[in-house]
PDB file of C-alpha atoms in Angstrom:
ATOM      1  CA  MET D   1     -13.858  25.932 -15.962  1.00 53.00           C
ATOM      2  CA  SER D   2     -11.379  23.058 -15.864  1.00 57.00           C
ATOM      3  CA  VAL D   3      -9.907  20.516 -18.259  1.00 56.00           C
ATOM      4  CA  LEU D   4     -10.377  17.826 -15.599  1.00 55.00           C
ATOM      5  CA  PRO D   5     -13.642  15.921 -15.174  1.00 63.00           C
ATOM      6  CA  ASP D   6     -16.017  17.309 -12.529  1.00 63.00           C
ATOM      7  CA  ASN D   7     -15.309  14.508 -10.066  1.00 61.00           C
ATOM      8  CA  GLN D   8     -11.617  15.536 -10.086  1.00 60.00           C
ATOM      9  CA  SER D   9     -12.004  19.321 -10.054  1.00 61.00           C
ATOM     10  CA  SER D  10     -15.144  20.072  -8.035  1.00 63.00           C
ATOM     11  CA  GLY D  11     -15.543  19.907  -4.289  1.00 60.00           C
ATOM     12  CA  PRO D  12     -14.984  22.442  -1.508  1.00 61.00           C
ATOM     13  CA  LYS D  13     -11.284  22.991  -2.312  1.00 63.00           C
ATOM     14  CA  GLY D  14     -11.436  22.351  -6.056  1.00 63.00           C
ATOM     15  CA  LEU D  15      -9.556  19.072  -5.561  1.00 68.00           C
ATOM     16  CA  GLY D  16     -12.383  16.745  -6.506  1.00 72.00           C
ATOM     17  CA  ASP D  17     -15.621  15.437  -5.109  1.00 74.00           C
ATOM     18  CA  PRO D  18     -14.929  14.053  -1.603  1.00 77.00           C
ATOM     19  CA  GLU D  19     -17.776  11.539  -1.996  1.00 79.00           C
ATOM     20  CA  ASP D  20     -16.502  10.127  -5.306  1.00 84.00           C
ATOM     21  CA  ARG D  21     -15.472   6.467  -4.803  1.00 83.00           C
ATOM     22  CA  THR D  22     -14.275   5.731  -8.359  1.00 87.00           C
ATOM     23  CA  LEU D  23     -10.632   4.859  -8.906  1.00 90.00           C
ATOM     24  CA  ARG D  24      -8.431   6.051 -11.735  1.00 89.00           C
ATOM     25  CA  LYS D  25      -6.077   3.622 -13.461  1.00 94.00           C
ATOM     26  CA  VAL D  26      -2.997   4.968 -11.620  1.00 93.00           C
ATOM     27  CA  GLU D  27      -4.754   4.594  -8.268  1.00 92.00           C
ATOM     28  CA  ASN D  28      -5.855   1.052  -9.064  1.00 94.00           C
ATOM     29  CA  GLU D  29      -2.550  -0.166 -10.493  1.00 95.00           C
ATOM     30  CA  ILE D  30       0.051   1.802  -8.493  1.00 95.00           C
ATOM     31  CA  LEU D  31      -1.231   3.568  -5.377  1.00 95.00           C
ATOM     32  CA  ILE D  32      -3.442   0.793  -3.956  1.00 95.00           C
ATOM     33  CA  PRO D  33      -0.755  -1.911  -4.495  1.00 96.00           C
ATOM     34  CA  LYS D  34       1.774   0.366  -2.771  1.00 96.00           C
ATOM     35  CA  ILE D  35      -0.467   0.547   0.304  1.00 96.00           C
ATOM     36  CA  MET D  36      -0.937  -3.230   0.145  1.00 96.00           C
ATOM     37  CA  ARG D  37       2.837  -3.835   0.105  1.00 95.00           C
ATOM     38  CA  GLU D  38       3.432  -1.433   2.988  1.00 95.00           C
ATOM     39  CA  LEU D  39       0.681  -2.886   5.176  1.00 96.00           C
ATOM     40  CA  ALA D  40       1.634  -6.479   4.390  1.00 96.00           C
ATOM     41  CA  ARG D  41       5.261  -5.766   5.251  1.00 95.00           C
ATOM     42  CA  LYS D  42       4.492  -3.816   8.444  1.00 95.00           C
ATOM     43  CA  GLU D  43       1.484  -5.712   9.810  1.00 96.00           C
ATOM     44  CA  LYS D  44       1.028  -9.116   8.178  1.00 96.00           C
ATOM     45  CA  CYS D  45       4.513 -10.513   7.477  1.00 97.00           C
ATOM     46  CA  THR D  46       6.494  -9.005  10.328  1.00 96.00           C
ATOM     47  CA  GLN D  47       8.058 -12.265  11.505  1.00 97.00           C
ATOM     48  CA  PHE D  48       9.373 -12.992   7.985  1.00 97.00           C
ATOM     49  CA  VAL D  49      10.690  -9.448   7.581  1.00 96.00           C
ATOM     50  CA  ARG D  50      12.471  -9.713  10.922  1.00 97.00           C
ATOM     51  CA  ALA D  51      13.981 -13.121  10.070  1.00 96.00           C
ATOM     52  CA  PHE D  52      15.227 -11.862   6.698  1.00 95.00           C
ATOM     53  CA  GLU D  53      16.725  -8.712   8.216  1.00 95.00           C
ATOM     54  CA  GLU D  54      18.520 -10.694  10.918  1.00 95.00           C
ATOM     55  CA  CYS D  55      19.896 -13.130   8.365  1.00 94.00           C
ATOM     56  CA  CYS D  56      21.159 -10.272   6.198  1.00 93.00           C
ATOM     57  CA  LYS D  57      22.874  -8.620   9.166  1.00 93.00           C
ATOM     58  CA  LYS D  58      24.621 -11.866  10.100  1.00 92.00           C
ATOM     59  CA  SER D  59      25.595 -12.814   6.556  1.00 89.00           C
ATOM     60  CA  SER D  60      26.938  -9.483   5.276  1.00 84.00           C
ATOM     61  CA  LEU D  61      28.094  -9.901   1.660  1.00 85.00           C
ATOM     62  CA  LEU D  62      27.049 -13.544   1.485  1.00 88.00           C
ATOM     63  CA  MET D  63      23.407 -12.711   2.208  1.00 87.00           C
ATOM     64  CA  VAL D  64      22.389 -13.454  -1.396  1.00 86.00           C
ATOM     65  CA  VAL D  65      23.395 -17.077  -0.909  1.00 91.00           C
ATOM     66  CA  LYS D  66      22.768 -17.597   2.809  1.00 93.00           C
ATOM     67  CA  CYS D  67      19.346 -15.916   3.112  1.00 94.00           C
ATOM     68  CA  ARG D  68      17.508 -17.548   0.211  1.00 95.00           C
ATOM     69  CA  THR D  69      15.126 -19.440   2.480  1.00 96.00           C
ATOM     70  CA  GLU D  70      14.178 -16.345   4.486  1.00 96.00           C
ATOM     71  CA  ASN D  71      13.808 -14.312   1.302  1.00 96.00           C
ATOM     72  CA  THR D  72      11.546 -16.954  -0.263  1.00 97.00           C
ATOM     73  CA  ARG D  73       9.346 -17.108   2.849  1.00 97.00           C
ATOM     74  CA  LEU D  74       9.056 -13.317   2.906  1.00 97.00           C
ATOM     75  CA  ARG D  75       8.181 -13.130  -0.793  1.00 97.00           C
ATOM     76  CA  ASP D  76       5.588 -15.895  -0.415  1.00 98.00           C
ATOM     77  CA  CYS D  77       3.957 -14.144   2.531  1.00 97.00           C
ATOM     78  CA  LEU D  78       3.839 -10.810   0.687  1.00 97.00           C
ATOM     79  CA  ALA D  79       2.463 -12.496  -2.457  1.00 97.00           C
ATOM     80  CA  ASP D  80      -0.275 -14.234  -0.457  1.00 97.00           C
ATOM     81  CA  TRP D  81      -1.465 -10.919   0.952  1.00 97.00           C
ATOM     82  CA  TYR D  82      -1.056  -9.157  -2.388  1.00 96.00           C
ATOM     83  CA  HIS D  83      -3.502 -11.613  -3.986  1.00 97.00           C
ATOM     84  CA  ASN D  84      -5.996 -11.582  -1.091  1.00 97.00           C
ATOM     85  CA  GLN D  85      -9.128  -9.752  -2.323  1.00 97.00           C
ATOM     86  CA  GLU D  86     -10.429  -8.892   1.157  1.00 98.00           C
ATOM     87  CA  PHE D  87      -7.093  -7.277   1.976  1.00 97.00           C
ATOM     88  CA  ARG D  88      -7.200  -5.374  -1.336  1.00 97.00           C
ATOM     89  CA  HIS D  89     -10.670  -4.017  -0.526  1.00 97.00           C
ATOM     90  CA  HIS D  90      -9.446  -2.992   2.927  1.00 97.00           C
ATOM     91  CA  CYS D  91      -6.526  -1.096   1.352  1.00 96.00           C
ATOM     92  CA  GLU D  92      -8.851   0.508  -1.212  1.00 96.00           C
ATOM     93  CA  ASP D  93     -11.027   1.769   1.650  1.00 96.00           C
ATOM     94  CA  ILE D  94      -7.959   3.205   3.395  1.00 95.00           C
ATOM     95  CA  TYR D  95      -6.904   4.981   0.205  1.00 94.00           C
ATOM     96  CA  LEU D  96     -10.386   6.282  -0.615  1.00 93.00           C
ATOM     97  CA  ASN D  97     -10.887   7.609   2.924  1.00 92.00           C
ATOM     98  CA  GLU D  98      -7.531   9.424   2.815  1.00 92.00           C
ATOM     99  CA  ARG D  99      -8.323  10.849  -0.636  1.00 90.00           C
ATOM    100  CA  SER D 100     -11.766  11.943   0.517  1.00 89.00           C
ATOM    101  CA  GLU D 101     -10.292  13.717   3.546  1.00 88.00           C
ATOM    102  CA  TYR D 102      -7.700  15.434   1.336  1.00 87.00           C
ATOM    103  CA  ARG D 103     -10.388  16.584  -1.088  1.00 85.00           C
ATOM    104  CA  ARG D 104     -12.511  17.863   1.804  1.00 86.00           C
ATOM    105  CA  THR D 105      -9.736  19.746   3.662  1.00 86.00           C
ATOM    106  CA  GLY D 106      -6.902  20.267   1.178  1.00 82.00           C
ATOM    107  CA  VAL D 107      -4.440  18.885   3.770  1.00 81.00           C
ATOM    108  CA  LYS D 108      -2.494  15.724   3.019  1.00 81.00           C
ATOM    109  CA  SER D 109      -2.624  13.282   5.901  1.00 76.00           C
ATOM    110  CA  LYS D 110       0.429  11.518   7.212  1.00 65.00           C
ATOM    111  CA  THR D 111      -1.238   8.340   8.407  1.00 50.00           C
ATOM    112  CA  LYS D 112      -0.133   5.843  11.018  1.00 42.00           C
ATOM    113  CA  ARG D 113       0.633   3.201   8.396  1.00 44.00           C
ATOM    114  CA  MET D 114       3.170   5.515   6.755  1.00 48.00           C
ATOM    115  CA  GLY D 115       4.852   6.424  10.052  1.00 45.00           C
TER     116      GLY D 115
END
């Protein structure tokens, strides 16, 4: 007996149904966007991240003024990927597969994208 719905408390480890593909509000609004930001920063916008970091290292305290262009390019790149629906679905699949594996085994995975 649990206060949680069956899809969140059933399964082999009592952590939820591993085959459940529905998303809760917190997953949809916080966890999926977090994955999107991380992947966009690490895989899609790497040249802009690198340019911004180099500018900041060179500019020290004046980086706020001197690195506006690099910062704008980085933000634009991240925003483009954040609003890309195919990319969102890809990130949802990553999240749902990780959640399914956790529900099946009870072991949290430290994935390559987090490393």
